mmCIF file of C-alpha atoms and ligand atoms in Angstrom:
data_model
loop_
_atom_site.group_PDB
_atom_site.id
_atom_site.type_symbol
_atom_site.label_atom_id
_atom_site.label_comp_id
_atom_site.label_asym_id
_atom_site.label_seq_id
_atom_site.Cartn_x
_atom_site.Cartn_y
_atom_site.Cartn_z
ATOM 1 C CA UNK N 1 22.710 -9.321 -14.595
ATOM 2 C CA UNK N 2 21.971 -7.123 -17.561
ATOM 3 C CA UNK N 3 20.461 -7.144 -20.996
ATOM 4 C CA UNK N 4 22.798 -5.089 -23.182
ATOM 5 C CA UNK N 5 22.597 -7.598 -26.045
ATOM 6 C CA UNK N 6 19.162 -6.507 -27.293
ATOM 7 C CA UNK N 7 19.378 -5.069 -30.812
ATOM 8 C CA UNK N 8 16.805 -2.247 -30.790
ATOM 9 C CA UNK N 9 17.191 -1.545 -34.498
ATOM 10 C CA UNK N 10 16.466 -5.161 -35.410
ATOM 11 C CA UNK N 11 13.182 -5.017 -33.456
ATOM 12 C CA UNK N 12 11.806 -2.025 -35.360
ATOM 13 C CA UNK N 13 8.975 -2.104 -37.903
ATOM 14 C CA UNK N 14 10.632 -2.256 -41.339
ATOM 15 C CA UNK N 15 9.594 1.216 -42.605
ATOM 16 C CA UNK N 16 10.607 2.835 -39.323
ATOM 17 C CA UNK N 17 14.191 1.621 -39.682
ATOM 18 C CA UNK N 18 14.765 3.889 -42.643
ATOM 19 C CA UNK N 19 12.355 6.687 -41.744
ATOM 20 C CA UNK N 20 13.444 10.287 -42.075
ATOM 21 C CA UNK N 21 11.648 12.475 -39.510
ATOM 22 C CA UNK N 22 9.882 15.678 -40.554
ATOM 23 C CA UNK N 23 12.205 18.544 -39.823
ATOM 24 C CA UNK N 24 10.133 21.433 -38.503
ATOM 25 C CA UNK N 25 11.204 25.037 -38.665
ATOM 26 C CA UNK N 26 11.485 25.150 -34.884
ATOM 27 C CA UNK N 27 13.662 22.053 -34.685
ATOM 28 C CA UNK N 28 16.050 23.181 -37.425
ATOM 29 C CA UNK N 29 16.844 26.498 -35.810
ATOM 30 C CA UNK N 30 17.165 26.731 -32.061
ATOM 31 C CA UNK N 31 19.520 29.645 -31.378
ATOM 32 C CA UNK N 32 18.709 33.277 -30.594
ATOM 33 C CA UNK N 33 17.414 35.660 -33.259
ATOM 34 C CA UNK N 34 15.405 38.859 -33.558
ATOM 35 C CA UNK N 35 13.242 38.025 -36.543
ATOM 36 C CA UNK N 36 11.498 34.680 -36.988
ATOM 37 C CA UNK N 37 10.110 34.266 -40.506
ATOM 38 C CA UNK N 38 10.761 30.555 -40.799
ATOM 39 C CA UNK N 39 7.531 28.871 -39.650
ATOM 40 C CA UNK N 40 4.652 30.682 -41.419
ATOM 41 C CA UNK N 41 3.221 31.663 -38.068
ATOM 42 C CA UNK N 42 1.001 34.715 -37.746
ATOM 43 C CA UNK N 43 2.991 37.622 -36.308
ATOM 44 C CA UNK N 44 -0.260 38.884 -34.722
ATOM 45 C CA UNK N 45 -1.005 37.622 -31.225
ATOM 46 C CA UNK N 46 -4.761 38.104 -30.789
ATOM 47 C CA UNK N 47 -4.682 36.918 -27.190
ATOM 48 C CA UNK N 48 -2.388 39.705 -26.058
ATOM 49 C CA UNK N 49 1.101 38.441 -25.424
ATOM 50 C CA UNK N 50 0.478 34.834 -24.444
ATOM 51 C CA UNK N 51 2.614 33.667 -27.346
ATOM 52 C CA UNK N 52 -0.074 31.317 -28.652
ATOM 53 C CA UNK N 53 0.700 32.496 -32.189
ATOM 54 C CA UNK N 54 4.106 30.755 -32.085
ATOM 55 C CA UNK N 55 4.822 27.029 -32.352
ATOM 56 C CA UNK N 56 5.944 25.393 -29.095
ATOM 57 C CA UNK N 57 9.345 23.742 -28.592
ATOM 58 C CA UNK N 58 9.006 20.407 -30.454
ATOM 59 C CA UNK N 59 11.612 18.826 -28.186
ATOM 60 C CA UNK N 60 10.140 20.256 -24.950
ATOM 61 C CA UNK N 61 13.642 20.972 -23.620
ATOM 62 C CA UNK N 62 12.649 23.019 -20.564
ATOM 63 C CA UNK N 63 10.036 20.515 -19.405
ATOM 64 C CA UNK N 64 12.411 17.599 -19.987
ATOM 65 C CA UNK N 65 15.143 19.180 -17.934
ATOM 66 C CA UNK N 66 12.722 19.664 -14.996
ATOM 67 C CA UNK N 67 11.471 16.082 -15.327
ATOM 68 C CA UNK N 68 15.073 14.923 -15.466
ATOM 69 C CA UNK N 69 15.666 16.559 -12.097
ATOM 70 C CA UNK N 70 12.466 15.284 -10.482
ATOM 71 C CA UNK N 71 12.839 11.675 -11.653
ATOM 72 C CA UNK N 72 16.634 11.461 -11.665
ATOM 73 C CA UNK N 73 16.811 10.343 -15.315
ATOM 74 C CA UNK N 74 18.935 12.017 -18.015
ATOM 75 C CA UNK N 75 17.052 14.000 -20.662
ATOM 76 C CA UNK N 76 18.314 11.716 -23.456
ATOM 77 C CA UNK N 77 16.337 8.919 -21.794
ATOM 78 C CA UNK N 78 13.040 10.862 -21.670
ATOM 79 C CA UNK N 79 10.191 11.015 -24.193
ATOM 80 C CA UNK N 80 7.170 13.231 -23.532
ATOM 81 C CA UNK N 81 3.820 12.285 -25.004
ATOM 82 C CA UNK N 82 0.300 13.633 -25.276
ATOM 83 C CA UNK N 83 -0.581 11.465 -22.278
ATOM 84 C CA UNK N 84 1.190 8.149 -21.743
ATOM 85 C CA UNK N 85 -1.374 6.872 -24.232
ATOM 86 C CA UNK N 86 0.723 8.456 -27.005
ATOM 87 C CA UNK N 87 3.766 6.474 -25.867
ATOM 88 C CA UNK N 88 1.699 3.272 -25.910
ATOM 89 C CA UNK N 89 0.596 3.970 -29.502
ATOM 90 C CA UNK N 90 4.167 4.770 -30.561
ATOM 91 C CA UNK N 91 5.417 1.505 -29.048
ATOM 92 C CA UNK N 92 3.076 -0.362 -31.397
ATOM 93 C CA UNK N 93 3.964 1.775 -34.381
ATOM 94 C CA UNK N 94 7.706 1.548 -33.769
ATOM 95 C CA UNK N 95 8.063 -2.112 -32.880
ATOM 96 C CA UNK N 96 5.255 -4.152 -34.420
ATOM 97 C CA UNK N 97 4.492 -5.212 -37.970
ATOM 98 C CA UNK N 98 0.658 -5.138 -38.370
ATOM 99 C CA UNK N 99 -0.958 -8.596 -38.622
ATOM 100 C CA UNK N 100 2.396 -10.303 -38.269
ATOM 101 C CA UNK N 101 3.824 -9.471 -34.864
ATOM 102 C CA UNK N 102 2.279 -10.183 -31.483
ATOM 103 C CA UNK N 103 2.119 -8.524 -28.078
ATOM 104 C CA UNK N 104 1.405 -9.966 -24.637
ATOM 105 C CA UNK N 105 -1.037 -8.248 -22.291
ATOM 106 C CA UNK N 106 -2.157 -9.501 -18.897
ATOM 107 C CA UNK N 107 -5.857 -9.039 -18.134
ATOM 108 C CA UNK N 108 -7.422 -7.734 -16.019
ATOM 109 C CA UNK N 109 -5.508 -4.588 -16.928
ATOM 110 C CA UNK N 110 -5.608 -1.138 -18.527
ATOM 111 C CA UNK N 111 -7.793 -1.190 -21.644
ATOM 112 C CA UNK N 112 -5.640 1.107 -23.765
ATOM 113 C CA UNK N 113 -3.078 -1.652 -24.550
ATOM 114 C CA UNK N 114 -5.759 -3.599 -26.404
ATOM 115 C CA UNK N 115 -7.305 -0.522 -28.069
ATOM 116 C CA UNK N 116 -3.974 0.290 -29.714
ATOM 117 C CA UNK N 117 -3.331 -3.375 -30.518
ATOM 118 C CA UNK N 118 -6.588 -3.319 -32.472
ATOM 119 C CA UNK N 119 -5.906 0.064 -34.055
ATOM 120 C CA UNK N 120 -2.506 -1.134 -35.220
ATOM 121 C CA UNK N 121 -3.905 -4.530 -36.326
ATOM 122 C CA UNK N 122 -1.543 -6.390 -34.029
ATOM 123 C CA UNK N 123 -2.818 -9.681 -32.555
ATOM 124 C CA UNK N 124 -2.788 -9.739 -28.789
ATOM 125 C CA UNK N 125 -1.867 -12.730 -26.660
ATOM 126 C CA UNK N 126 -3.711 -12.556 -23.330
ATOM 127 C CA UNK N 127 -1.919 -14.215 -20.430
ATOM 128 C CA UNK N 128 -4.300 -13.563 -17.545
ATOM 129 C CA UNK N 129 -2.941 -12.614 -14.136
ATOM 130 C CA UNK N 130 -3.286 -15.389 -11.528
ATOM 131 C CA UNK N 131 -5.783 -15.417 -8.654
ATOM 132 C CA UNK N 132 -3.488 -13.110 -6.632
ATOM 133 C CA UNK N 133 -3.313 -10.767 -9.661
ATOM 134 C CA UNK N 134 0.373 -11.602 -10.160
ATOM 135 C CA UNK N 135 1.925 -12.570 -13.496
ATOM 136 C CA UNK N 136 1.639 -16.101 -14.860
ATOM 137 C CA UNK N 137 5.353 -16.538 -15.585
ATOM 138 C CA UNK N 138 4.904 -19.994 -17.080
ATOM 139 C CA UNK N 139 2.257 -18.700 -19.495
ATOM 140 C CA UNK N 140 4.460 -15.782 -20.504
ATOM 141 C CA UNK N 141 7.495 -17.982 -21.009
ATOM 142 C CA UNK N 142 5.369 -20.341 -23.157
ATOM 143 C CA UNK N 143 4.325 -17.371 -25.320
ATOM 144 C CA UNK N 144 7.934 -16.186 -25.645
ATOM 145 C CA UNK N 145 8.858 -19.647 -26.870
ATOM 146 C CA UNK N 146 5.827 -20.123 -29.128
ATOM 147 C CA UNK N 147 5.994 -16.803 -30.971
ATOM 148 C CA UNK N 148 9.766 -16.294 -31.016
ATOM 149 C CA UNK N 149 10.923 -13.115 -32.712
ATOM 150 C CA UNK N 150 7.352 -12.214 -33.715
ATOM 151 C CA UNK N 151 6.569 -11.418 -30.090
ATOM 152 C CA UNK N 152 7.664 -7.804 -29.809
ATOM 153 C CA UNK N 153 6.076 -6.208 -26.740
ATOM 154 C CA UNK N 154 5.055 -7.346 -23.264
ATOM 155 C CA UNK N 155 2.871 -4.906 -21.319
ATOM 156 C CA UNK N 156 3.083 -4.976 -17.513
ATOM 157 C CA UNK N 157 1.062 -2.530 -15.438
ATOM 158 C CA UNK N 158 2.302 -1.919 -11.884
ATOM 159 C CA UNK N 159 0.509 -0.947 -9.728
ATOM 160 C CA UNK N 160 -2.051 -2.603 -11.951
ATOM 161 C CA UNK N 161 -5.301 -0.977 -13.020
ATOM 162 C CA UNK N 162 -7.974 -2.092 -12.012
ATOM 163 C CA UNK N 163 -6.582 -4.530 -9.405
ATOM 164 C CA UNK N 164 -4.507 -1.854 -7.554
ATOM 165 C CA UNK N 165 -1.673 -4.209 -6.535
ATOM 166 C CA UNK N 166 2.062 -4.027 -7.243
ATOM 167 C CA UNK N 167 3.413 -6.636 -9.636
ATOM 168 C CA UNK N 168 6.375 -8.515 -8.082
ATOM 169 C CA UNK N 169 9.634 -6.864 -9.034
ATOM 170 C CA UNK N 170 11.516 -10.160 -9.163
ATOM 171 C CA UNK N 171 8.993 -11.493 -11.706
ATOM 172 C CA UNK N 172 9.465 -8.366 -13.850
ATOM 173 C CA UNK N 173 13.229 -8.931 -13.751
ATOM 174 C CA UNK N 174 12.722 -12.562 -14.793
ATOM 175 C CA UNK N 175 10.888 -11.331 -17.896
ATOM 176 C CA UNK N 176 13.471 -8.634 -18.656
ATOM 177 C CA UNK N 177 16.162 -11.332 -18.503
ATOM 178 C CA UNK N 178 14.367 -13.906 -20.626
ATOM 179 C CA UNK N 179 12.590 -11.813 -23.276
ATOM 180 C CA UNK N 180 14.604 -10.366 -26.170
ATOM 181 C CA UNK N 181 11.835 -7.899 -27.147
ATOM 182 C CA UNK N 182 10.554 -4.754 -25.406
ATOM 183 C CA UNK N 183 9.186 -4.945 -21.861
ATOM 184 C CA UNK N 184 6.863 -2.044 -21.052
ATOM 185 C CA UNK N 185 6.183 -1.311 -17.390
ATOM 186 C CA UNK N 186 3.328 1.154 -16.982
ATOM 187 C CA UNK N 187 3.862 2.901 -13.642
ATOM 188 C CA UNK N 188 1.019 5.433 -13.857
ATOM 189 C CA UNK N 189 0.253 4.823 -10.145
ATOM 190 C CA UNK N 190 3.814 4.253 -8.894
ATOM 191 C CA UNK N 191 3.750 7.458 -6.800
ATOM 192 C CA UNK N 192 1.208 5.793 -4.477
ATOM 193 C CA UNK N 193 3.251 2.613 -4.035
ATOM 194 C CA UNK N 194 5.976 1.672 -1.548
ATOM 195 C CA UNK N 195 7.617 -0.762 -3.924
ATOM 196 C CA UNK N 196 10.811 0.311 -5.678
ATOM 197 C CA UNK N 197 10.268 1.776 -9.173
ATOM 198 C CA UNK N 198 11.548 -0.048 -12.243
ATOM 199 C CA UNK N 199 13.178 3.263 -13.204
ATOM 200 C CA UNK N 200 16.093 1.909 -11.147
ATOM 201 C CA UNK N 201 16.479 -0.938 -13.663
ATOM 202 C CA UNK N 202 16.804 1.285 -16.740
ATOM 203 C CA UNK N 203 20.597 1.364 -16.654
ATOM 204 C CA UNK N 204 20.718 -2.444 -16.764
ATOM 205 C CA UNK N 205 18.037 -3.222 -19.325
ATOM 206 C CA UNK N 206 18.096 -1.786 -22.801
ATOM 207 C CA UNK N 207 14.764 -3.511 -23.521
ATOM 208 C CA UNK N 208 12.880 -1.762 -20.694
ATOM 209 C CA UNK N 209 10.429 1.098 -21.265
ATOM 210 C CA UNK N 210 8.934 2.664 -18.128
ATOM 211 C CA UNK N 211 5.787 4.759 -18.521
ATOM 212 C CA UNK N 212 4.867 7.457 -16.017
ATOM 213 C CA UNK N 213 2.305 10.244 -16.226
ATOM 214 C CA UNK N 214 1.436 13.627 -14.767
ATOM 215 C CA UNK N 215 -2.257 12.622 -14.896
ATOM 216 C CA UNK N 216 -2.558 10.987 -11.466
ATOM 217 C CA UNK N 217 -0.320 11.945 -8.512
ATOM 218 C CA UNK N 218 0.626 15.232 -10.195
ATOM 219 C CA UNK N 219 -3.018 16.221 -10.646
ATOM 220 C CA UNK N 220 -2.689 17.085 -14.332
ATOM 221 C CA UNK N 221 -5.060 14.720 -16.169
ATOM 222 C CA UNK N 222 -6.411 17.733 -18.061
ATOM 223 C CA UNK N 223 -3.048 18.824 -19.489
ATOM 224 C CA UNK N 224 -2.222 15.468 -21.197
ATOM 225 C CA UNK N 225 1.400 14.813 -20.408
ATOM 226 C CA UNK N 226 2.894 11.351 -20.126
ATOM 227 C CA UNK N 227 6.489 10.200 -20.022
ATOM 228 C CA UNK N 228 8.368 7.223 -21.407
ATOM 229 C CA UNK N 229 11.784 6.522 -19.895
ATOM 230 C CA UNK N 230 14.093 4.197 -21.832
ATOM 231 C CA UNK N 231 17.460 3.618 -23.468
ATOM 232 C CA UNK N 232 18.358 6.520 -25.744
ATOM 233 C CA UNK N 233 18.097 4.357 -28.886
ATOM 234 C CA UNK N 234 14.411 3.820 -28.111
ATOM 235 C CA UNK N 235 13.845 7.452 -27.167
ATOM 236 C CA UNK N 236 15.322 8.673 -30.441
ATOM 237 C CA UNK N 237 12.987 6.406 -32.402
ATOM 238 C CA UNK N 238 9.994 7.902 -30.547
ATOM 239 C CA UNK N 239 11.285 11.402 -31.176
ATOM 240 C CA UNK N 240 11.623 10.624 -34.883
ATOM 241 C CA UNK N 241 8.106 9.281 -35.357
ATOM 242 C CA UNK N 242 5.984 11.471 -33.029
ATOM 243 C CA UNK N 243 3.836 14.357 -34.248
ATOM 244 C CA UNK N 244 6.332 17.212 -34.572
ATOM 245 C CA UNK N 245 4.608 19.454 -32.009
ATOM 246 C CA UNK N 246 3.002 16.726 -29.913
ATOM 247 C CA UNK N 247 2.911 18.683 -26.640
ATOM 248 C CA UNK N 248 1.072 21.999 -26.886
ATOM 249 C CA UNK N 249 2.475 25.208 -25.415
ATOM 250 C CA UNK N 250 -0.246 25.402 -22.724
ATOM 251 C CA UNK N 251 0.469 21.780 -21.739
ATOM 252 C CA UNK N 252 4.206 22.464 -21.463
ATOM 253 C CA UNK N 253 3.630 25.591 -19.373
ATOM 254 C CA UNK N 254 1.143 23.818 -17.114
ATOM 255 C CA UNK N 255 3.556 20.919 -16.601
ATOM 256 C CA UNK N 256 6.313 23.334 -15.583
ATOM 257 C CA UNK N 257 4.020 24.915 -12.993
ATOM 258 C CA UNK N 258 3.129 21.544 -11.490
ATOM 259 C CA UNK N 259 6.738 20.328 -11.516
ATOM 260 C CA UNK N 260 7.633 23.377 -9.426
ATOM 261 C CA UNK N 261 5.171 22.218 -6.726
ATOM 262 C CA UNK N 262 6.973 19.029 -5.767
ATOM 263 C CA UNK N 263 6.405 19.478 -2.039
ATOM 264 C CA UNK N 264 2.653 20.016 -2.419
ATOM 265 C CA UNK N 265 2.437 16.992 -4.704
ATOM 266 C CA UNK N 266 4.393 14.877 -2.195
ATOM 267 C CA UNK N 267 2.052 15.813 0.641
ATOM 268 C CA UNK N 268 -0.977 15.412 -1.655
ATOM 269 C CA UNK N 269 0.105 11.809 -2.233
ATOM 270 C CA UNK N 270 0.371 11.250 1.535
ATOM 271 C CA UNK N 271 -3.133 12.640 2.014
ATOM 272 C CA UNK N 272 -4.563 10.276 -0.613
ATOM 273 C CA UNK N 273 -2.779 7.304 0.964
ATOM 274 C CA UNK N 274 -4.221 8.208 4.401
ATOM 275 C CA UNK N 275 -7.727 8.481 2.942
ATOM 276 C CA UNK N 276 -7.194 5.161 1.172
ATOM 277 C CA UNK N 277 -6.422 3.456 4.490
ATOM 278 C CA UNK N 278 -9.560 4.962 6.046
ATOM 279 C CA UNK N 279 -11.712 3.968 3.064
ATOM 280 C CA UNK N 280 -10.474 0.362 3.258
ATOM 281 C CA UNK N 281 -11.603 0.342 6.896
ATOM 282 C CA UNK N 282 -15.009 1.869 6.249
ATOM 283 C CA UNK N 283 -15.802 -0.148 3.128
ATOM 284 C CA UNK N 284 -14.888 -3.419 4.865
ATOM 285 C CA UNK N 285 -17.651 -2.784 7.424
ATOM 286 C CA UNK N 286 -20.425 -2.877 4.798
ATOM 287 C CA UNK N 287 -22.447 -6.082 4.741
ATOM 288 C CA UNK N 288 -22.523 -6.326 0.933
ATOM 289 C CA UNK N 289 -18.736 -5.964 0.637
ATOM 290 C CA UNK N 290 -16.947 -9.305 0.257
ATOM 291 C CA UNK N 291 -13.410 -8.054 -0.065
ATOM 292 C CA UNK N 292 -11.429 -4.861 -0.367
ATOM 293 C CA UNK N 293 -8.259 -5.749 -2.241
ATOM 294 C CA UNK N 294 -4.901 -4.359 -1.070
ATOM 295 C CA UNK N 295 -4.069 -1.138 -2.939
ATOM 296 C CA UNK N 296 -0.807 0.512 -3.944
ATOM 297 C CA UNK N 297 -2.680 3.096 -6.013
ATOM 298 C CA UNK N 298 -5.185 5.965 -5.636
ATOM 299 C CA UNK N 299 -8.181 3.651 -6.034
ATOM 300 C CA UNK N 300 -9.623 0.496 -4.525
ATOM 301 C CA UNK N 301 -10.875 -2.693 -6.112
ATOM 302 C CA UNK N 302 -13.822 -3.916 -4.091
ATOM 303 C CA UNK N 303 -15.711 -7.197 -4.479
ATOM 304 C CA UNK N 304 -19.365 -6.971 -3.552
ATOM 305 C CA UNK N 305 -22.400 -9.250 -3.627
ATOM 306 C CA UNK N 306 -23.825 -7.698 -6.791
ATOM 307 C CA UNK N 307 -21.652 -5.206 -8.700
ATOM 308 C CA UNK N 308 -24.245 -4.381 -11.362
ATOM 309 C CA UNK N 309 -26.862 -3.540 -8.770
ATOM 310 C CA UNK N 310 -24.441 -1.467 -6.704
ATOM 311 C CA UNK N 311 -23.249 0.430 -9.775
ATOM 312 C CA UNK N 312 -26.794 1.237 -10.887
ATOM 313 C CA UNK N 313 -27.993 2.196 -7.412
ATOM 314 C CA UNK N 314 -25.084 4.588 -6.870
ATOM 315 C CA UNK N 315 -25.583 6.074 -10.316
ATOM 316 C CA UNK N 316 -29.178 6.859 -9.438
ATOM 317 C CA UNK N 317 -27.842 8.681 -6.373
ATOM 318 C CA UNK N 318 -25.503 10.732 -8.566
ATOM 319 C CA UNK N 319 -22.327 8.829 -7.654
ATOM 320 C CA UNK N 320 -20.289 7.215 -10.416
ATOM 321 C CA UNK N 321 -17.864 4.378 -9.758
ATOM 322 C CA UNK N 322 -16.400 1.913 -12.263
ATOM 323 C CA UNK N 323 -18.040 -1.465 -12.718
ATOM 324 C CA UNK N 324 -15.327 -4.036 -13.539
ATOM 325 C CA UNK N 325 -17.446 -7.164 -13.195
ATOM 326 C CA UNK N 326 -16.824 -8.247 -16.788
ATOM 327 C CA UNK N 327 -13.016 -8.245 -16.488
ATOM 328 C CA UNK N 328 -11.321 -11.637 -16.041
ATOM 329 C CA UNK N 329 -10.968 -12.491 -12.341
ATOM 330 C CA UNK N 330 -13.017 -9.432 -11.345
ATOM 331 C CA UNK N 331 -16.505 -10.887 -11.058
ATOM 332 C CA UNK N 332 -18.667 -8.559 -8.959
ATOM 333 C CA UNK N 333 -15.821 -6.086 -8.554
ATOM 334 C CA UNK N 334 -16.052 -2.309 -8.698
ATOM 335 C CA UNK N 335 -13.222 0.189 -8.858
ATOM 336 C CA UNK N 336 -13.502 3.238 -6.639
ATOM 337 C CA UNK N 337 -11.208 6.264 -6.894
ATOM 338 C CA UNK N 338 -10.097 7.864 -3.628
ATOM 339 C CA UNK N 339 -11.715 11.298 -3.749
ATOM 340 C CA UNK N 340 -11.731 14.395 -1.570
ATOM 341 C CA UNK N 341 -12.832 14.086 2.059
ATOM 342 C CA UNK N 342 -16.248 15.302 1.017
ATOM 343 C CA UNK N 343 -16.589 12.936 -1.932
ATOM 344 C CA UNK N 344 -15.508 9.978 0.199
ATOM 345 C CA UNK N 345 -18.047 10.907 2.895
ATOM 346 C CA UNK N 346 -20.813 11.244 0.286
ATOM 347 C CA UNK N 347 -19.949 7.823 -1.101
ATOM 348 C CA UNK N 348 -19.930 6.201 2.351
ATOM 349 C CA UNK N 349 -23.246 7.845 3.232
ATOM 350 C CA UNK N 350 -24.804 6.494 0.031
ATOM 351 C CA UNK N 351 -23.350 3.026 0.610
ATOM 352 C CA UNK N 352 -24.696 2.908 4.183
ATOM 353 C CA UNK N 353 -28.113 3.882 2.849
ATOM 354 C CA UNK N 354 -27.909 0.878 0.528
ATOM 355 C CA UNK N 355 -27.346 -1.588 3.400
ATOM 356 C CA UNK N 356 -29.847 -4.434 3.047
ATOM 357 C CA UNK N 357 -30.678 -3.431 -0.544
ATOM 358 C CA UNK N 358 -27.694 -4.847 -2.471
HETATM 359 C C1 PLP V 1 -4.532 6.640 -15.962
HETATM 360 C C2 PLP V 1 -3.570 5.677 -16.559
HETATM 361 C C3 PLP V 1 -2.577 6.117 -17.430
HETATM 362 C C4 PLP V 1 -2.451 7.574 -17.770
HETATM 363 O O1 PLP V 1 -2.699 7.850 -19.053
HETATM 364 P P1 PLP V 1 -2.466 9.347 -19.570
HETATM 365 O O2 PLP V 1 -2.674 9.187 -21.028
HETATM 366 O O3 PLP V 1 -1.050 9.711 -19.221
HETATM 367 O O4 PLP V 1 -3.448 10.220 -18.877
HETATM 368 C C5 PLP V 1 -1.678 5.212 -17.932
HETATM 369 N N1 PLP V 1 -1.723 3.917 -17.571
HETATM 370 C C6 PLP V 1 -2.650 3.463 -16.723
HETATM 371 C C7 PLP V 1 -2.641 2.050 -16.320
HETATM 372 C C8 PLP V 1 -3.618 4.322 -16.203
HETATM 373 O O5 PLP V 1 -4.566 3.842 -15.379
#
């Protein structure tokens, strides 16, 4: 099966179709030269040779070629953003007409999809996940039918935040097959999962955008570097509409350093997965814990007797977790990141001290 019939150009916001990108000095000239007087940079480097006085590569060619090697995807299919959040914003700006078009999101999920829906004035159709936190395929198919060509984007998060589970691959394929708009699969936590990545589906589905990030498994939340992998027609739209120098020089250099530490990152992921298994065990023993949900990520969703009380009590002890009790299907649930051995021990100690009090 495949979906080569999707017309990317026809899906674009009207003004984007004819948009001419800003041509920066650094993107117009890319060869070798001795004297660069084309970008109005300051020739003086006050920081002593770090090169911060020069604009960074707007196309991030070195970083992309490393990412291409690590993820096994050609550079023409890679967009780099200031966090994957930038890619999410660009998806709205490229593919939706404010007030007119619609997007589908599936609560409980990552809050950024709705923040950018609001920012871009795009109405959001919420099709809640079912009681197992899997997709409601009937609900999604009803929305596809009801909104027709005004439904432009469907956001799927797998492993999902905050529920921590993988979304069934076969269900994602069903949507890719039946939806003529853009299907976004946010795989921020994929490195912690055993399920196959949807990156393997890119060659078959022109309407698929896979988001990954260096913020989680790669330990680079501070640098702000996210990736979108997609058909080259989509990638060139992103490249045309992004801020010209969207990834700073320090961020590019930091990313290169991390990408050179693949082995450490691989074993760091294994360590987190081992701690996750231990934490599931320990948390399940607590009397006020109802359920520790299965996790394919670097965090756990835990249902307790009283989430508000637990959150407040831990906060008073200097330990911050995320209270998710107000999310659909997450009543009395908290989200707990897997921390260092020491952090996990501190948390468990505090939780044991709260026995009988929650
Ligand atoms: C953390 C997270 C991201 C990462 O966002 P960045 O902007 O790349 O740091 C993306 N999606 C989800 C679901 C997340 O939880």
